[in-house]
Structures are given as C-alpha cells and as structure tokens.
Amino acid sequence: MAVGITCWTVFVLLGVSQNCFAEEANFAYQLRHFLGVRHPEAPSNKPLTEARDYIKEQFKQYGLDLEINQFTTDIYTNSQKNSVAGENIVGVARGHAGGPVLLVGADYDSNLEQSPLENNGAGVAAMLEVAGSYMAATRQQYRRASTVLFVAFDLNTKEYENTRVRYGPPGSYHFLHQWLWPFINQSVDNFAGAIILDSITRFSTENSSQHLPRGFETAFREANQEIRTRGKKGDFLALFSTGSSAAQHLARTIIANYNEDPKASKLRLQELRVLTNRSVGDSLHMFNHQAQFHFWTFQPSDEPMSLPAVLLTDTDVYRKSGEVCEEDCSVEVFLTQTRQDALGLVSTTLTNALLQLQTAGGGSTGLTVAPAFVVSTLVASILVLFNW
Ligand SMILES: *[C@@H]1O[C@H](CO)[C@@H](O)[C@H](O)[C@H]1NC(C)=O
Ligand SMILES: *[C@@H]1O[C@H](CO)[C@@H](O)[C@H](O)[C@H]1NC(C)=O
Ligand SMILES: *[C@@H]1O[C@H](CO)[C@@H](O)[C@H](O)[C@H]1NC(C)=O
C-alpha cells in the first residue's frame, strides 16, 4: 500500500478531496488473480485455490483480521448428488466504539458458462480495493468506530443449478447462518447492512440492450419509465434495495456518494427498490440468486429476521454487453475504459460510504453511525411474497 500512503499523505496535508482511492487502484493487477474458472466441476481446481490464497493474502496485507468460514453444500453432477466443501473468507476491520456492523461482500467462485472476470472477478477486485483503501484511510485521518466486514463468498450454487434439481444452499447463506448471526450476537440491531457486488462491469449504450422481464413495469414503476424513456439502454449500474429504513439509509448514502463523482454522469446509478406491496413477476429472477437475497429472507428460526442489504449489479444476463468478453479473454482485453471507470466509481463510492458510516473523527459529514432499527415485519413479508 505504498502508493496509498502517498495519496493519503497528500489528502491529510490538503484536507480536501476524498477521491484519491480510485486513481491509485490497480484493477488489472487484482483481476489477474481471477482469470480461471473457479467451480467444483472445473477441469482444474488451481484457479479456485489460487484465488482463495490471494484473497487471504490481500486481507492480511491490508491489516484485516482474517477468518475462514468453512461449510459444505450439495451440487449435482450427472444427476448424482455430491457434497462439496467451500470457504467463505472474512476480513474483519474491528471498530473501537461498538455500533452496528457493516459488510461489503462478493462471490469469488464462477459458473461454467460466463467469463470468470465478469462474474464475479470484477466484483471481488472492487471489494478488495475498498478493503485496502478503507484500511489505509483508517490508519491516517479516520478512526474506526464501528466494525466493517469484507467477505468473499464461495460456491454460489444458485448460479449453478439447472431448472430440475435444487442444489444445496450457497456460501452466502452458510456465512449468514453459521458466522454472521453469532457475530452480531443474534440481534438485527447490531447490523447496519450488507453491500453486495455481483457482476458490475457489463454495459452498453445501444438502444434495447437492456432486457426488462415481465413484471418489471409493475415492480419498478419509476425505474421502468426512466429506462424506457432512454431507449432501454444497458448503460447504468443497478442498486437493488428494499423499503426498510435501514436499507434505505444505506442506499441513500451510497447514491449520494456515487453522484458526487464526476464520472457518475457517464455511468448513472439506477435504484431499483423491491417493495413488498408490488407484484414482481419474472423480475424476481433479476435479484433472487445473489447474496443480498439471503439477507432479505433471513430466517434463523420460526421468526423471519430480515437483514438490511443492497445489491450493486449490471443485471448480468438481462443485458447485452456492448463489449463482449469471451470466456477466456485476457485482463487487457477485458479492462476497457468503461469497465475501468465502473470499477473506480464503485470503489470510491463504497470507500467514502464506509468512512461516512463507520468511522469517527475525520468525516466531512455529521453522520457517524447508521440507525440500526429495522422495520423487520415489512421486509420479512418478502419471505411470504417470494414463497421462499
Ligand atoms: C456481542 O457481544 C459481545 C459481548 O458482550 C460484545 O463484546 C460484542 O461487541 C458484541 N458484538 C456486536 C456486533 O455488537
Ligand atoms: C434510441 O431510443 C431513443 C429513445 O426511445 C430514441 O429517441 C432514439 O432515436 C433511438 N436511437 C436509435 C439509434 O434508434
Ligand atoms: C407501497 O409501499 C410503499 C413503501 O412502503 C408506499 O410508499 C406506497 O404508498 C405503497 N403503495 C401502495 C399502492 O400501497
């Protein structure tokens, strides 16, 4: 982090811009560790184990406390049930003043069909950049008040299964039940929210490059209007949230920080708020296989305990990419200016949001800790609605 320190020295001296993170980010370097297919049925398990080792190494280098959440789940190979072992990798930035825990997470495995860089190497690269920047910043001007967790999830089985058989629960589900719930002392009040990055580099400025499934117009009325007015272009990053006050607080903080970046005018952020009183139809499949869904539908016992979470995504298969990257494209081909801009925007935005929400002492805003209360009954009815 030698470069980061230079940047922060300048920042402390001038005391002005918070935007020194993205300039220093070396996404190409990060992405080189996520080139190979990372899936239990991949020809070699080397890309997966190397990615694992790399993430652990980075977390330690940034100064995070490293914790591993091991789990097993079931997948099907030629209709044969197979138990596979996975590792969720957790980097803990412990706060010194208590307060609700905030989390940034991304799946680090890949499926057998898509580019391992796009889904979801880029999401992991951004998460790692945020972790490094946050730790560098909180060694300098800012003081860590509330705890932040950086999490790389393994085995997103929801993206492996075919339509006929249901696979075992994904890594994020296991992390939530086995690791996070005890960590927050089984209290929703101790959790400020999860920010999930899942496929964040697929864009197109062509008309009709964004597919909107049946039900989208009723589920997301305002967004539907806006996207159609602009020619159904896949030129935006989507922020899926819920209507709970904690999720909204998180979403508003992210949106405000995002729009402060001059690059936001090139790549807008579109909020898609999942409201329980609206029918979602087929648009459910846009957001039910990523990690945030398990937070929304969390039910540790009989009682649903919806946890606040938001998802940042390019909408993945619902968008025709303007810059196609074949399954084995190189980092140099992958990292176009648009993708570089997107990764920079996301990293800067989230670092600033974390500094605003979880630290004390240096912030330019009065906000230090997110209100922890959650209208859990409202969001919990998502459970019923989605027949989970
Ligand atoms: C959980 O409880 C322990 C013991 O009282 C406390 O030290 C810790 O800070 C609590 N964790 C959270 C996330 O509030
Ligand atoms: C794209 O869509 C917009 C909005 O519907 C329209 O005004 C524009 O003419 C379209 N452009 C092309 C090249 O079709
Ligand atoms: C649906 O819920 C939202 C947020 O809770 C509320 O603002 C809106 O008025 C409700 N709409 C209907 C049709 O009940």
Coordinates of N, CA and C in Angstrom, one line a residue, residues 10 12 16 78 122 135 175 190-191 202 305 313 330 345 354 371 378:
V10 N -1.0 13.3 0.9 CA -1.4 14.5 0.2 C -2.8 14.9 0.7
V12 N -4.2 14.3 3.7 CA -4.2 14.9 5.0 C -3.6 16.3 5.0
V16 N -8.7 18.1 1.5 CA -9.8 18.4 0.6 C -10.5 17.1 0.1
N78 N -24.1 -35.0 -13.1 CA -24.8 -36.1 -13.8 C -25.9 -36.8 -12.9
A122 N -14.5 -9.2 -11.2 CA -14.5 -7.8 -11.1 C -15.1 -7.3 -9.8
M135 N -8.8 0.5 4.9 CA -7.8 0.3 5.9 C -6.7 1.3 5.9
F175 N -22.6 -18.5 5.4 CA -22.0 -17.5 6.1 C -22.9 -16.8 7.1
N190 N -27.7 -5.0 15.7 CA -26.2 -4.9 15.6 C -25.7 -5.0 14.2
F191 N -26.7 -4.9 13.2 CA -26.3 -5.0 11.8 C -26.7 -3.8 11.0
R202 N -20.7 -4.9 -17.0 CA -21.3 -5.2 -18.3 C -22.2 -4.0 -18.6
M305 N -36.2 -12.7 10.2 CA -35.4 -11.7 10.7 C -34.7 -11.0 9.6
T313 N -25.3 -4.2 -9.2 CA -25.2 -5.1 -10.3 C -25.5 -4.5 -11.7
S330 N -8.4 -12.0 -22.1 CA -7.4 -11.6 -21.2 C -7.8 -10.4 -20.4
L345 N -15.5 4.0 -10.0 CA -16.7 4.6 -9.4 C -17.2 3.8 -8.2
L354 N -18.3 3.9 3.5 CA -17.9 3.2 4.7 C -17.3 4.2 5.7
P371 N -28.5 4.4 11.8 CA -29.5 3.9 12.7 C -29.8 2.5 12.5
L378 N -42.1 -5.6 7.8 CA -42.4 -5.1 6.4 C -41.6 -5.9 5.4

